[in-house]
Protein backbone atom coordinates (compact mmCIF):
# COMPACT_ATOMS: atom_id res chain seq x y z
CA UNK A 1 0.00 0.00 0.00
CA UNK A 2 1.16 3.52 -0.65
CA UNK A 3 0.14 7.16 -0.83
CA UNK A 4 1.14 9.01 -4.01
CA UNK A 5 1.31 12.79 -4.24
CA UNK A 6 0.08 13.44 -7.78
CA UNK A 7 0.51 17.19 -7.30
CA UNK A 8 1.62 19.48 -4.48
CA UNK A 9 1.15 23.06 -5.73
CA UNK A 10 -1.48 25.74 -5.25
CA UNK A 11 -4.39 26.65 -7.50
CA UNK A 12 -2.17 27.89 -10.35
CA UNK A 13 0.71 25.46 -9.89
CA UNK A 14 4.37 26.47 -9.60
CA UNK A 15 5.97 28.30 -11.20
CA UNK A 16 3.06 30.41 -12.39
CA UNK A 17 3.17 31.27 -16.10
CA UNK A 18 5.16 34.48 -16.68
CA UNK A 19 5.05 35.40 -13.00
CA UNK A 20 7.82 37.95 -12.27
CA UNK A 21 8.30 37.07 -8.59
CA UNK A 22 11.61 35.79 -7.24
CA UNK A 23 10.20 32.35 -6.41
CA UNK A 24 8.81 31.69 -9.88
CA UNK A 25 11.93 33.08 -11.58
CA UNK A 26 14.07 30.75 -9.48
CA UNK A 27 11.91 27.71 -10.16
CA UNK A 28 12.00 28.34 -13.90
CA UNK A 29 15.79 28.71 -13.75
CA UNK A 30 16.29 25.36 -11.99
CA UNK A 31 13.53 23.52 -13.88
CA UNK A 32 11.48 22.64 -10.79
CA UNK A 33 7.69 22.64 -10.84
CA UNK A 34 4.55 21.59 -8.97
CA UNK A 35 1.15 20.71 -10.42
CA UNK A 36 -2.15 21.27 -8.60
CA UNK A 37 -2.46 19.29 -5.36
CA UNK A 38 -4.02 15.84 -5.77
CA UNK A 39 -3.57 12.53 -3.94
CA UNK A 40 -3.83 8.84 -4.81
CA UNK A 41 -4.21 6.10 -2.23
CA UNK A 42 -3.33 2.57 -3.28
CA UNK A 43 -4.68 0.61 -0.33
CA UNK A 44 -7.64 -1.66 0.31
CA UNK A 45 -9.13 0.32 -2.59
CA UNK A 46 -7.78 2.85 -5.08
CA UNK A 47 -8.85 6.38 -4.11
CA UNK A 48 -8.33 9.56 -6.10
CA UNK A 49 -8.60 12.70 -3.97
CA UNK A 50 -9.18 16.10 -5.62
CA UNK A 51 -8.96 15.49 -9.39
CA UNK A 52 -7.69 18.88 -10.55
CA UNK A 53 -6.94 20.34 -13.99
CA UNK A 54 -3.59 18.52 -14.22
CA UNK A 55 -5.12 15.08 -13.76
CA UNK A 56 -4.40 13.69 -17.25
CA UNK A 57 -0.69 14.42 -16.98
CA UNK A 58 -0.57 13.11 -13.41
CA UNK A 59 -2.31 9.83 -14.29
CA UNK A 60 0.00 9.29 -17.24
CA UNK A 61 3.14 10.18 -15.28
CA UNK A 62 2.31 7.58 -12.60
CA UNK A 63 0.64 5.09 -15.02
CA UNK A 64 -2.42 4.76 -12.78
CA UNK A 65 -5.50 2.58 -13.36
CA UNK A 66 -9.16 3.45 -12.91
CA UNK A 67 -9.88 4.62 -9.33
CA UNK A 68 -12.45 2.76 -7.24
CA UNK A 69 -13.79 6.07 -5.89
CA UNK A 70 -13.10 9.80 -6.03
CA UNK A 71 -13.19 12.15 -3.03
CA UNK A 72 -13.59 15.88 -3.60
CA UNK A 73 -12.82 18.26 -0.77
CA UNK A 74 -14.54 21.39 -2.10
CA UNK A 75 -15.93 23.24 -5.06
CA UNK A 76 -12.89 25.22 -6.27
CA UNK A 77 -11.78 24.35 -9.77
CA UNK A 78 -8.27 23.21 -8.88
CA UNK A 79 -9.87 20.42 -6.84
CA UNK A 80 -12.37 18.97 -9.32
CA UNK A 81 -11.94 20.24 -12.90
CA UNK A 82 -10.16 17.04 -13.91
CA UNK A 83 -13.29 14.89 -13.59
CA UNK A 84 -13.71 14.90 -17.37
CA UNK A 85 -10.28 13.28 -17.74
CA UNK A 86 -11.66 10.09 -16.18
CA UNK A 87 -13.45 9.45 -19.48
CA UNK A 88 -10.25 7.78 -20.69
CA UNK A 89 -11.13 4.73 -18.61
CA UNK A 90 -14.68 4.37 -19.96
CA UNK A 91 -13.55 4.94 -23.54
CA UNK A 92 -11.13 2.00 -23.25
CA UNK A 93 -13.66 -0.76 -22.40
CA UNK A 94 -16.73 -2.21 -24.14
CA UNK A 95 -19.85 -0.19 -23.19
CA UNK A 96 -21.50 -3.09 -21.40
CA UNK A 97 -18.49 -3.62 -19.14
CA UNK A 98 -18.49 -0.16 -17.55
CA UNK A 99 -19.70 0.70 -14.06
CA UNK A 100 -19.71 4.39 -13.04
CA UNK A 101 -17.03 5.61 -10.63
CA UNK A 102 -18.45 6.75 -7.27
CA UNK A 103 -17.65 10.42 -6.57
CA UNK A 104 -18.13 11.86 -3.08
CA UNK A 105 -18.59 15.56 -2.26
CA UNK A 106 -20.73 17.52 0.17
CA UNK A 107 -24.18 18.75 -0.85
CA UNK A 108 -22.90 22.34 -1.01
CA UNK A 109 -19.99 21.33 -3.20
CA UNK A 110 -22.29 19.39 -5.56
CA UNK A 111 -24.33 22.57 -6.06
CA UNK A 112 -21.35 23.97 -7.96
CA UNK A 113 -19.95 20.76 -9.45
CA UNK A 114 -23.14 19.24 -10.86
CA UNK A 115 -24.11 22.11 -13.20
CA UNK A 116 -20.68 21.85 -14.81
CA UNK A 117 -20.28 18.07 -14.96
CA UNK A 118 -23.86 16.81 -14.76
CA UNK A 119 -23.47 15.26 -18.20
CA UNK A 120 -21.02 12.76 -16.67
CA UNK A 121 -23.37 11.57 -13.93
CA UNK A 122 -24.99 8.20 -14.50
CA UNK A 123 -22.64 7.32 -17.35
CA UNK A 124 -19.08 7.99 -16.22
CA UNK A 125 -19.67 8.95 -12.59
CA UNK A 126 -22.05 8.12 -9.74
CA UNK A 127 -22.96 11.03 -7.49
CA UNK A 128 -22.63 10.29 -3.77
CA UNK A 129 -22.89 12.57 -0.74
CA UNK A 130 -20.17 13.21 1.82
CA UNK A 131 -21.75 14.29 5.12
CA UNK A 132 -19.33 15.94 7.55
CA UNK A 133 -18.77 13.83 10.64
CA UNK A 134 -20.35 10.71 9.13
CA UNK A 135 -18.56 7.73 7.58
CA UNK A 136 -18.92 7.42 3.81
CA UNK A 137 -21.25 4.63 2.78
CA UNK A 138 -21.22 2.34 -0.24
CA UNK A 139 -18.49 0.35 -1.97
CA UNK A 140 -15.48 0.56 -1.78
CA UNK A 141 -15.92 1.62 1.85
CA UNK A 142 -16.43 -1.00 4.53
CA UNK A 143 -14.43 -2.91 7.17
CA UNK A 144 -11.13 -2.63 5.27
CA UNK A 145 -11.38 1.06 4.42
CA UNK A 146 -13.37 3.86 6.04
CA UNK A 147 -13.51 7.58 5.24
CA UNK A 148 -14.95 10.42 7.28
CA UNK A 149 -15.29 14.02 6.07
CA UNK A 150 -14.14 16.70 8.53
CA UNK A 151 -15.84 20.11 8.18
CA UNK A 152 -13.46 22.97 7.51
CA UNK A 153 -13.75 26.69 6.77
CA UNK A 154 -12.28 27.86 3.46
CA UNK A 155 -14.28 31.04 2.96
CA UNK A 156 -17.72 32.01 1.71
CA UNK A 157 -16.96 30.74 -1.80
CA UNK A 158 -16.30 27.19 -0.58
CA UNK A 159 -19.22 26.40 1.70
CA UNK A 160 -18.84 22.68 1.02
CA UNK A 161 -15.23 22.45 2.17
CA UNK A 162 -14.12 19.35 4.07
CA UNK A 163 -10.97 17.40 4.72
CA UNK A 164 -10.95 13.60 5.02
CA UNK A 165 -9.75 11.06 7.57
CA UNK A 166 -9.17 7.59 6.15
CA UNK A 167 -8.84 4.44 8.24
CA UNK A 168 -7.13 1.46 6.60
CA UNK A 169 -7.12 -2.07 7.99
CA UNK A 170 -3.58 -3.47 8.08
CA UNK A 171 -1.89 -6.51 9.59
CA UNK A 172 -0.52 -4.20 12.30
CA UNK A 173 -3.94 -2.73 13.10
CA UNK A 174 -5.84 0.35 11.88
CA UNK A 175 -3.83 3.02 10.07
CA UNK A 176 -5.36 6.52 10.14
CA UNK A 177 -4.50 9.08 7.45
CA UNK A 178 -5.75 12.66 7.21
CA UNK A 179 -5.85 15.33 4.49
CA UNK A 180 -6.79 18.86 5.51
CA UNK A 181 -7.08 20.20 1.96
CA UNK A 182 -7.62 24.00 1.76
CA UNK A 183 -8.75 25.70 4.94
CA UNK A 184 -8.36 28.63 7.27
CA UNK A 185 -9.68 26.76 10.29
CA UNK A 186 -11.24 23.45 11.29
CA UNK A 187 -14.85 23.52 12.47
CA UNK A 188 -14.42 20.20 14.28
CA UNK A 189 -11.39 21.05 16.46
CA UNK A 190 -10.36 17.43 17.12
CA UNK A 191 -11.24 16.22 13.64
CA UNK A 192 -7.61 15.55 12.68
CA UNK A 193 -6.31 14.51 16.11
CA UNK A 194 -4.26 11.37 16.73
CA UNK A 195 -3.47 10.42 13.15
CA UNK A 196 -0.66 8.21 11.93
CA UNK A 197 -0.09 10.50 8.94
CA UNK A 198 -1.44 13.96 8.14
CA UNK A 199 -1.20 15.80 4.82
CA UNK A 200 -1.46 19.44 5.86
CA UNK A 201 -1.87 22.52 3.72
CA UNK A 202 1.02 25.02 3.95
CA UNK A 203 0.09 27.69 1.42
CA UNK A 204 2.17 30.45 2.99
CA UNK A 205 5.03 30.45 5.48
CA UNK A 206 3.97 33.63 7.29
CA UNK A 207 0.34 34.32 8.25
CA UNK A 208 -0.77 37.30 6.11
CA UNK A 209 -1.99 40.60 7.58
CA UNK A 210 -5.22 39.88 5.70
CA UNK A 211 -5.78 36.26 4.71
CA UNK A 212 -8.08 36.96 1.75
CA UNK A 213 -7.38 33.53 0.26
CA UNK A 214 -8.60 31.70 3.38
CA UNK A 215 -5.62 29.34 3.18
CA UNK A 216 -3.57 27.81 5.97
CA UNK A 217 -0.09 29.18 6.55
CA UNK A 218 2.69 27.16 8.16
CA UNK A 219 2.62 29.72 10.98
CA UNK A 220 -1.08 29.17 11.61
CA UNK A 221 -0.73 25.38 11.27
CA UNK A 222 1.85 25.01 14.05
CA UNK A 223 -0.53 25.26 17.03
CA UNK A 224 -2.94 22.91 15.25
CA UNK A 225 -0.20 20.33 14.73
CA UNK A 226 0.89 20.70 18.36
CA UNK A 227 -2.67 19.92 19.44
CA UNK A 228 -3.35 17.11 16.95
CA UNK A 229 0.02 15.34 17.40
CA UNK A 230 0.12 13.30 14.17
CA UNK A 231 2.92 10.77 13.98
CA UNK A 232 4.05 12.08 10.57
CA UNK A 233 3.34 15.31 8.70
CA UNK A 234 3.49 15.99 4.96
CA UNK A 235 3.11 19.57 3.74
CA UNK A 236 1.38 20.28 0.43
CA UNK A 237 -0.48 22.95 -1.59
CA UNK A 238 2.58 25.20 -1.61
CA UNK A 239 2.46 28.62 -3.28
CA UNK A 240 4.65 31.60 -4.12
CA UNK A 241 2.36 34.12 -2.39
CA UNK A 242 4.59 35.10 0.54
CA UNK A 243 6.39 38.43 0.30
CA UNK A 244 10.10 37.88 -0.42
CA UNK A 245 12.11 40.69 1.20
CA UNK A 246 13.77 42.86 -1.44
CA UNK A 247 11.76 41.40 -4.34
CA UNK A 248 10.35 44.67 -5.61
CA UNK A 249 8.21 45.46 -7.55
CA UNK A 250 6.96 41.83 -7.51
CA UNK A 251 5.82 42.18 -3.90
CA UNK A 252 3.19 44.66 -5.12
CA UNK A 253 1.44 42.24 -7.49
CA UNK A 254 -2.07 41.01 -6.67
CA UNK A 255 -1.21 37.51 -5.50
CA UNK A 256 1.37 38.60 -2.91
CA UNK A 257 0.32 38.78 0.75
CA UNK A 258 2.12 41.01 3.23
CA UNK A 259 2.89 39.18 6.48
CA UNK A 260 1.31 40.21 9.75
CA UNK A 261 3.60 39.27 12.63
CA UNK A 262 6.00 36.95 10.79
CA UNK A 263 6.93 33.53 12.10
CA UNK A 264 10.22 34.02 13.97
CA UNK A 265 13.06 31.79 15.08
CA UNK A 266 14.23 31.61 18.72
CA UNK A 267 16.51 34.63 18.13
CA UNK A 268 13.52 36.73 17.05
CA UNK A 269 14.42 36.75 13.35
CA UNK A 270 11.75 36.05 10.73
CA UNK A 271 12.24 32.74 8.95
CA UNK A 272 13.27 33.11 5.29
CA UNK A 273 10.75 32.37 2.56
CA UNK A 274 11.77 29.16 0.74
CA UNK A 275 11.88 29.15 -3.06
CA UNK A 276 12.33 25.48 -3.97
CA UNK A 277 11.96 21.93 -2.67
CA UNK A 278 15.30 21.82 -0.86
CA UNK A 279 14.83 25.13 0.95
CA UNK A 280 11.23 24.27 1.84
CA UNK A 281 12.36 20.97 3.38
CA UNK A 282 15.18 22.65 5.31
CA UNK A 283 12.82 25.33 6.60
CA UNK A 284 10.14 22.85 7.68
CA UNK A 285 12.63 20.75 9.64
CA UNK A 286 14.12 23.83 11.28
CA UNK A 287 10.73 25.25 12.27
CA UNK A 288 9.48 21.93 13.67
CA UNK A 289 12.65 21.55 15.73
CA UNK A 290 12.47 25.14 17.00
CA UNK A 291 8.81 24.66 17.93
CA UNK A 292 9.45 21.41 19.78
CA UNK A 293 7.33 19.35 17.39
CA UNK A 294 8.85 15.90 17.60
CA UNK A 295 7.14 14.29 14.61
CA UNK A 296 8.97 13.96 11.27
CA UNK A 297 7.96 16.50 8.62
CA UNK A 298 8.29 16.06 4.87
CA UNK A 299 7.59 18.70 2.27
CA UNK A 300 5.83 16.66 -0.40
CA UNK A 301 6.77 16.97 -4.06
CA UNK A 302 5.02 15.77 -7.20
CA UNK A 303 5.48 12.03 -7.61
CA UNK A 304 6.43 11.38 -3.99
CA UNK A 305 5.43 7.83 -3.00
CA UNK A 306 4.95 7.07 0.68
CA UNK A 307 4.89 3.34 1.56
CA UNK A 308 2.19 2.39 4.05
CA UNK A 309 2.35 -0.63 6.38
Tab-separated table of C-alpha atoms in Angstrom:
chain	number	residue	atom	x	y	z
A	1	UNK	CA	0.000	0.000	0.000
A	2	UNK	CA	1.163	3.522	-0.654
A	3	UNK	CA	0.135	7.165	-0.832
A	4	UNK	CA	1.141	9.009	-4.006
A	5	UNK	CA	1.308	12.790	-4.242
A	6	UNK	CA	0.081	13.439	-7.778
A	7	UNK	CA	0.506	17.195	-7.298
A	8	UNK	CA	1.617	19.485	-4.484
A	9	UNK	CA	1.146	23.056	-5.734
A	10	UNK	CA	-1.480	25.739	-5.252
A	11	UNK	CA	-4.387	26.651	-7.505
A	12	UNK	CA	-2.170	27.888	-10.351
A	13	UNK	CA	0.708	25.460	-9.886
A	14	UNK	CA	4.370	26.473	-9.599
A	15	UNK	CA	5.971	28.296	-11.203
A	16	UNK	CA	3.056	30.408	-12.392
A	17	UNK	CA	3.169	31.269	-16.098
A	18	UNK	CA	5.164	34.484	-16.681
A	19	UNK	CA	5.052	35.398	-12.997
A	20	UNK	CA	7.819	37.951	-12.272
A	21	UNK	CA	8.301	37.071	-8.590
A	22	UNK	CA	11.614	35.791	-7.244
A	23	UNK	CA	10.200	32.352	-6.411
A	24	UNK	CA	8.812	31.690	-9.878
A	25	UNK	CA	11.927	33.081	-11.578
A	26	UNK	CA	14.070	30.750	-9.476
A	27	UNK	CA	11.907	27.708	-10.161
A	28	UNK	CA	11.999	28.337	-13.900
A	29	UNK	CA	15.788	28.710	-13.749
A	30	UNK	CA	16.292	25.362	-11.986
A	31	UNK	CA	13.529	23.517	-13.879
A	32	UNK	CA	11.485	22.639	-10.790
A	33	UNK	CA	7.689	22.639	-10.837
A	34	UNK	CA	4.547	21.595	-8.974
A	35	UNK	CA	1.149	20.706	-10.424
A	36	UNK	CA	-2.146	21.267	-8.604
A	37	UNK	CA	-2.465	19.289	-5.364
A	38	UNK	CA	-4.024	15.843	-5.766
A	39	UNK	CA	-3.567	12.527	-3.938
A	40	UNK	CA	-3.826	8.842	-4.808
A	41	UNK	CA	-4.207	6.097	-2.232
A	42	UNK	CA	-3.330	2.575	-3.282
A	43	UNK	CA	-4.679	0.614	-0.334
A	44	UNK	CA	-7.641	-1.661	0.313
A	45	UNK	CA	-9.129	0.325	-2.589
A	46	UNK	CA	-7.781	2.855	-5.076
A	47	UNK	CA	-8.853	6.376	-4.110
A	48	UNK	CA	-8.331	9.560	-6.104
A	49	UNK	CA	-8.602	12.701	-3.966
A	50	UNK	CA	-9.175	16.099	-5.616
A	51	UNK	CA	-8.958	15.494	-9.386
A	52	UNK	CA	-7.687	18.879	-10.546
A	53	UNK	CA	-6.942	20.339	-13.989
A	54	UNK	CA	-3.586	18.523	-14.218
A	55	UNK	CA	-5.120	15.077	-13.763
A	56	UNK	CA	-4.397	13.687	-17.249
A	57	UNK	CA	-0.685	14.415	-16.983
A	58	UNK	CA	-0.575	13.112	-13.407
A	59	UNK	CA	-2.307	9.832	-14.290
A	60	UNK	CA	0.004	9.292	-17.240
A	61	UNK	CA	3.136	10.182	-15.279
A	62	UNK	CA	2.313	7.578	-12.600
A	63	UNK	CA	0.635	5.092	-15.016
A	64	UNK	CA	-2.417	4.756	-12.776
A	65	UNK	CA	-5.503	2.576	-13.359
A	66	UNK	CA	-9.163	3.450	-12.907
A	67	UNK	CA	-9.883	4.617	-9.333
A	68	UNK	CA	-12.449	2.761	-7.238
A	69	UNK	CA	-13.786	6.070	-5.891
A	70	UNK	CA	-13.100	9.799	-6.028
A	71	UNK	CA	-13.186	12.146	-3.026
A	72	UNK	CA	-13.593	15.882	-3.605
A	73	UNK	CA	-12.819	18.264	-0.774
A	74	UNK	CA	-14.537	21.394	-2.101
A	75	UNK	CA	-15.931	23.240	-5.061
A	76	UNK	CA	-12.895	25.217	-6.271
A	77	UNK	CA	-11.776	24.351	-9.774
A	78	UNK	CA	-8.273	23.213	-8.881
A	79	UNK	CA	-9.868	20.416	-6.844
A	80	UNK	CA	-12.374	18.966	-9.322
A	81	UNK	CA	-11.945	20.240	-12.898
A	82	UNK	CA	-10.160	17.040	-13.905
A	83	UNK	CA	-13.290	14.894	-13.593
A	84	UNK	CA	-13.713	14.897	-17.368
A	85	UNK	CA	-10.280	13.279	-17.737
A	86	UNK	CA	-11.659	10.095	-16.177
A	87	UNK	CA	-13.451	9.452	-19.475
A	88	UNK	CA	-10.246	7.782	-20.691
A	89	UNK	CA	-11.125	4.728	-18.610
A	90	UNK	CA	-14.684	4.367	-19.955
A	91	UNK	CA	-13.549	4.938	-23.543
A	92	UNK	CA	-11.133	2.004	-23.250
A	93	UNK	CA	-13.661	-0.760	-22.401
A	94	UNK	CA	-16.726	-2.206	-24.140
A	95	UNK	CA	-19.852	-0.185	-23.190
A	96	UNK	CA	-21.498	-3.086	-21.400
A	97	UNK	CA	-18.493	-3.617	-19.135
A	98	UNK	CA	-18.494	-0.157	-17.553
A	99	UNK	CA	-19.701	0.702	-14.061
A	100	UNK	CA	-19.713	4.392	-13.041
A	101	UNK	CA	-17.028	5.610	-10.634
A	102	UNK	CA	-18.451	6.755	-7.266
A	103	UNK	CA	-17.654	10.418	-6.566
A	104	UNK	CA	-18.128	11.863	-3.080
A	105	UNK	CA	-18.588	15.557	-2.264
A	106	UNK	CA	-20.735	17.518	0.167
A	107	UNK	CA	-24.177	18.754	-0.849
A	108	UNK	CA	-22.904	22.342	-1.008
A	109	UNK	CA	-19.992	21.325	-3.200
A	110	UNK	CA	-22.288	19.394	-5.565
A	111	UNK	CA	-24.335	22.574	-6.059
A	112	UNK	CA	-21.348	23.969	-7.957
A	113	UNK	CA	-19.951	20.762	-9.447
A	114	UNK	CA	-23.140	19.236	-10.860
A	115	UNK	CA	-24.108	22.113	-13.196
A	116	UNK	CA	-20.677	21.846	-14.813
A	117	UNK	CA	-20.285	18.067	-14.958
A	118	UNK	CA	-23.857	16.812	-14.757
A	119	UNK	CA	-23.466	15.258	-18.204
A	120	UNK	CA	-21.023	12.761	-16.672
A	121	UNK	CA	-23.372	11.572	-13.927
A	122	UNK	CA	-24.987	8.203	-14.499
A	123	UNK	CA	-22.637	7.316	-17.350
A	124	UNK	CA	-19.079	7.994	-16.220
A	125	UNK	CA	-19.668	8.954	-12.588
A	126	UNK	CA	-22.053	8.116	-9.745
A	127	UNK	CA	-22.962	11.032	-7.489
A	128	UNK	CA	-22.635	10.286	-3.769
A	129	UNK	CA	-22.885	12.572	-0.738
A	130	UNK	CA	-20.172	13.212	1.824
A	131	UNK	CA	-21.751	14.287	5.119
A	132	UNK	CA	-19.329	15.941	7.551
A	133	UNK	CA	-18.766	13.828	10.642
A	134	UNK	CA	-20.352	10.707	9.127
A	135	UNK	CA	-18.558	7.726	7.581
A	136	UNK	CA	-18.922	7.422	3.815
A	137	UNK	CA	-21.247	4.626	2.782
A	138	UNK	CA	-21.222	2.339	-0.240
A	139	UNK	CA	-18.494	0.345	-1.967
A	140	UNK	CA	-15.478	0.562	-1.776
A	141	UNK	CA	-15.925	1.618	1.852
A	142	UNK	CA	-16.431	-0.998	4.530
A	143	UNK	CA	-14.432	-2.911	7.169
A	144	UNK	CA	-11.129	-2.631	5.273
A	145	UNK	CA	-11.376	1.061	4.421
A	146	UNK	CA	-13.365	3.864	6.044
A	147	UNK	CA	-13.510	7.576	5.236
A	148	UNK	CA	-14.952	10.419	7.285
A	149	UNK	CA	-15.295	14.016	6.068
A	150	UNK	CA	-14.136	16.705	8.531
A	151	UNK	CA	-15.838	20.106	8.175
A	152	UNK	CA	-13.465	22.973	7.508
A	153	UNK	CA	-13.755	26.686	6.772
A	154	UNK	CA	-12.285	27.859	3.459
A	155	UNK	CA	-14.278	31.040	2.961
A	156	UNK	CA	-17.720	32.010	1.709
A	157	UNK	CA	-16.964	30.740	-1.802
A	158	UNK	CA	-16.303	27.185	-0.582
A	159	UNK	CA	-19.218	26.404	1.702
A	160	UNK	CA	-18.843	22.684	1.019
A	161	UNK	CA	-15.226	22.449	2.171
A	162	UNK	CA	-14.120	19.354	4.069
A	163	UNK	CA	-10.973	17.398	4.723
A	164	UNK	CA	-10.953	13.603	5.020
A	165	UNK	CA	-9.750	11.061	7.567
A	166	UNK	CA	-9.167	7.589	6.145
A	167	UNK	CA	-8.837	4.439	8.242
A	168	UNK	CA	-7.134	1.458	6.600
A	169	UNK	CA	-7.118	-2.067	7.987
A	170	UNK	CA	-3.581	-3.471	8.078
A	171	UNK	CA	-1.886	-6.507	9.589
A	172	UNK	CA	-0.520	-4.195	12.304
A	173	UNK	CA	-3.940	-2.732	13.100
A	174	UNK	CA	-5.845	0.349	11.884
A	175	UNK	CA	-3.832	3.018	10.068
A	176	UNK	CA	-5.358	6.521	10.143
A	177	UNK	CA	-4.503	9.077	7.450
A	178	UNK	CA	-5.751	12.658	7.209
A	179	UNK	CA	-5.852	15.326	4.491
A	180	UNK	CA	-6.788	18.861	5.510
A	181	UNK	CA	-7.080	20.204	1.961
A	182	UNK	CA	-7.620	23.996	1.763
A	183	UNK	CA	-8.750	25.695	4.945
A	184	UNK	CA	-8.361	28.629	7.267
A	185	UNK	CA	-9.679	26.765	10.288
A	186	UNK	CA	-11.238	23.445	11.290
A	187	UNK	CA	-14.845	23.525	12.469
A	188	UNK	CA	-14.419	20.196	14.280
A	189	UNK	CA	-11.389	21.054	16.459
A	190	UNK	CA	-10.355	17.434	17.116
A	191	UNK	CA	-11.238	16.218	13.640
A	192	UNK	CA	-7.615	15.547	12.678
A	193	UNK	CA	-6.314	14.509	16.110
A	194	UNK	CA	-4.255	11.370	16.735
A	195	UNK	CA	-3.467	10.425	13.146
A	196	UNK	CA	-0.661	8.211	11.932
A	197	UNK	CA	-0.089	10.498	8.943
A	198	UNK	CA	-1.436	13.961	8.138
A	199	UNK	CA	-1.204	15.795	4.824
A	200	UNK	CA	-1.460	19.442	5.857
A	201	UNK	CA	-1.869	22.525	3.723
A	202	UNK	CA	1.016	25.016	3.946
A	203	UNK	CA	0.089	27.688	1.417
A	204	UNK	CA	2.168	30.452	2.991
A	205	UNK	CA	5.029	30.448	5.482
A	206	UNK	CA	3.966	33.630	7.295
A	207	UNK	CA	0.345	34.324	8.247
A	208	UNK	CA	-0.768	37.304	6.114
A	209	UNK	CA	-1.986	40.597	7.577
A	210	UNK	CA	-5.223	39.876	5.697
A	211	UNK	CA	-5.780	36.259	4.708
A	212	UNK	CA	-8.077	36.958	1.749
A	213	UNK	CA	-7.382	33.526	0.256
A	214	UNK	CA	-8.596	31.697	3.378
A	215	UNK	CA	-5.619	29.343	3.179
A	216	UNK	CA	-3.575	27.814	5.970
A	217	UNK	CA	-0.090	29.179	6.552
A	218	UNK	CA	2.686	27.161	8.165
A	219	UNK	CA	2.624	29.721	10.982
A	220	UNK	CA	-1.081	29.173	11.614
A	221	UNK	CA	-0.727	25.382	11.267
A	222	UNK	CA	1.850	25.014	14.048
A	223	UNK	CA	-0.531	25.264	17.032
A	224	UNK	CA	-2.942	22.909	15.253
A	225	UNK	CA	-0.204	20.333	14.733
A	226	UNK	CA	0.890	20.702	18.359
A	227	UNK	CA	-2.670	19.920	19.445
A	228	UNK	CA	-3.352	17.114	16.953
A	229	UNK	CA	0.024	15.341	17.396
A	230	UNK	CA	0.117	13.299	14.174
A	231	UNK	CA	2.920	10.769	13.985
A	232	UNK	CA	4.047	12.081	10.574
A	233	UNK	CA	3.343	15.307	8.703
A	234	UNK	CA	3.494	15.987	4.965
A	235	UNK	CA	3.111	19.571	3.742
A	236	UNK	CA	1.380	20.279	0.429
A	237	UNK	CA	-0.478	22.948	-1.588
A	238	UNK	CA	2.585	25.202	-1.606
A	239	UNK	CA	2.459	28.619	-3.282
A	240	UNK	CA	4.648	31.600	-4.118
A	241	UNK	CA	2.359	34.120	-2.394
A	242	UNK	CA	4.586	35.099	0.542
A	243	UNK	CA	6.391	38.432	0.303
A	244	UNK	CA	10.100	37.879	-0.423
A	245	UNK	CA	12.114	40.691	1.196
A	246	UNK	CA	13.766	42.860	-1.443
A	247	UNK	CA	11.755	41.401	-4.341
A	248	UNK	CA	10.349	44.668	-5.613
A	249	UNK	CA	8.209	45.460	-7.546
A	250	UNK	CA	6.962	41.829	-7.511
A	251	UNK	CA	5.816	42.180	-3.902
A	252	UNK	CA	3.190	44.658	-5.115
A	253	UNK	CA	1.439	42.239	-7.495
A	254	UNK	CA	-2.069	41.013	-6.673
A	255	UNK	CA	-1.211	37.512	-5.496
A	256	UNK	CA	1.372	38.600	-2.906
A	257	UNK	CA	0.317	38.775	0.750
A	258	UNK	CA	2.121	41.014	3.227
A	259	UNK	CA	2.887	39.181	6.479
A	260	UNK	CA	1.309	40.209	9.755
A	261	UNK	CA	3.595	39.269	12.632
A	262	UNK	CA	6.001	36.953	10.787
A	263	UNK	CA	6.933	33.532	12.101
A	264	UNK	CA	10.216	34.023	13.968
A	265	UNK	CA	13.060	31.789	15.076
A	266	UNK	CA	14.234	31.609	18.722
A	267	UNK	CA	16.515	34.626	18.126
A	268	UNK	CA	13.517	36.727	17.055
A	269	UNK	CA	14.420	36.750	13.348
A	270	UNK	CA	11.747	36.047	10.726
A	271	UNK	CA	12.241	32.744	8.951
A	272	UNK	CA	13.266	33.108	5.292
A	273	UNK	CA	10.749	32.375	2.559
A	274	UNK	CA	11.769	29.159	0.744
A	275	UNK	CA	11.882	29.148	-3.055
A	276	UNK	CA	12.327	25.477	-3.971
A	277	UNK	CA	11.963	21.928	-2.671
A	278	UNK	CA	15.301	21.816	-0.855
A	279	UNK	CA	14.831	25.129	0.945
A	280	UNK	CA	11.227	24.268	1.841
A	281	UNK	CA	12.362	20.971	3.383
A	282	UNK	CA	15.183	22.646	5.310
A	283	UNK	CA	12.823	25.331	6.602
A	284	UNK	CA	10.141	22.846	7.684
A	285	UNK	CA	12.632	20.745	9.643
A	286	UNK	CA	14.122	23.834	11.276
A	287	UNK	CA	10.727	25.250	12.266
A	288	UNK	CA	9.480	21.932	13.666
A	289	UNK	CA	12.652	21.553	15.727
A	290	UNK	CA	12.470	25.140	17.005
A	291	UNK	CA	8.808	24.659	17.928
A	292	UNK	CA	9.450	21.406	19.779
A	293	UNK	CA	7.330	19.354	17.394
A	294	UNK	CA	8.849	15.904	17.599
A	295	UNK	CA	7.143	14.293	14.612
A	296	UNK	CA	8.967	13.956	11.268
A	297	UNK	CA	7.957	16.504	8.625
A	298	UNK	CA	8.294	16.065	4.873
A	299	UNK	CA	7.588	18.701	2.267
A	300	UNK	CA	5.835	16.662	-0.400
A	301	UNK	CA	6.766	16.972	-4.065
A	302	UNK	CA	5.019	15.772	-7.196
A	303	UNK	CA	5.481	12.034	-7.605
A	304	UNK	CA	6.425	11.381	-3.988
A	305	UNK	CA	5.425	7.830	-3.003
A	306	UNK	CA	4.953	7.072	0.675
A	307	UNK	CA	4.895	3.344	1.561
A	308	UNK	CA	2.189	2.390	4.054
A	309	UNK	CA	2.352	-0.634	6.380
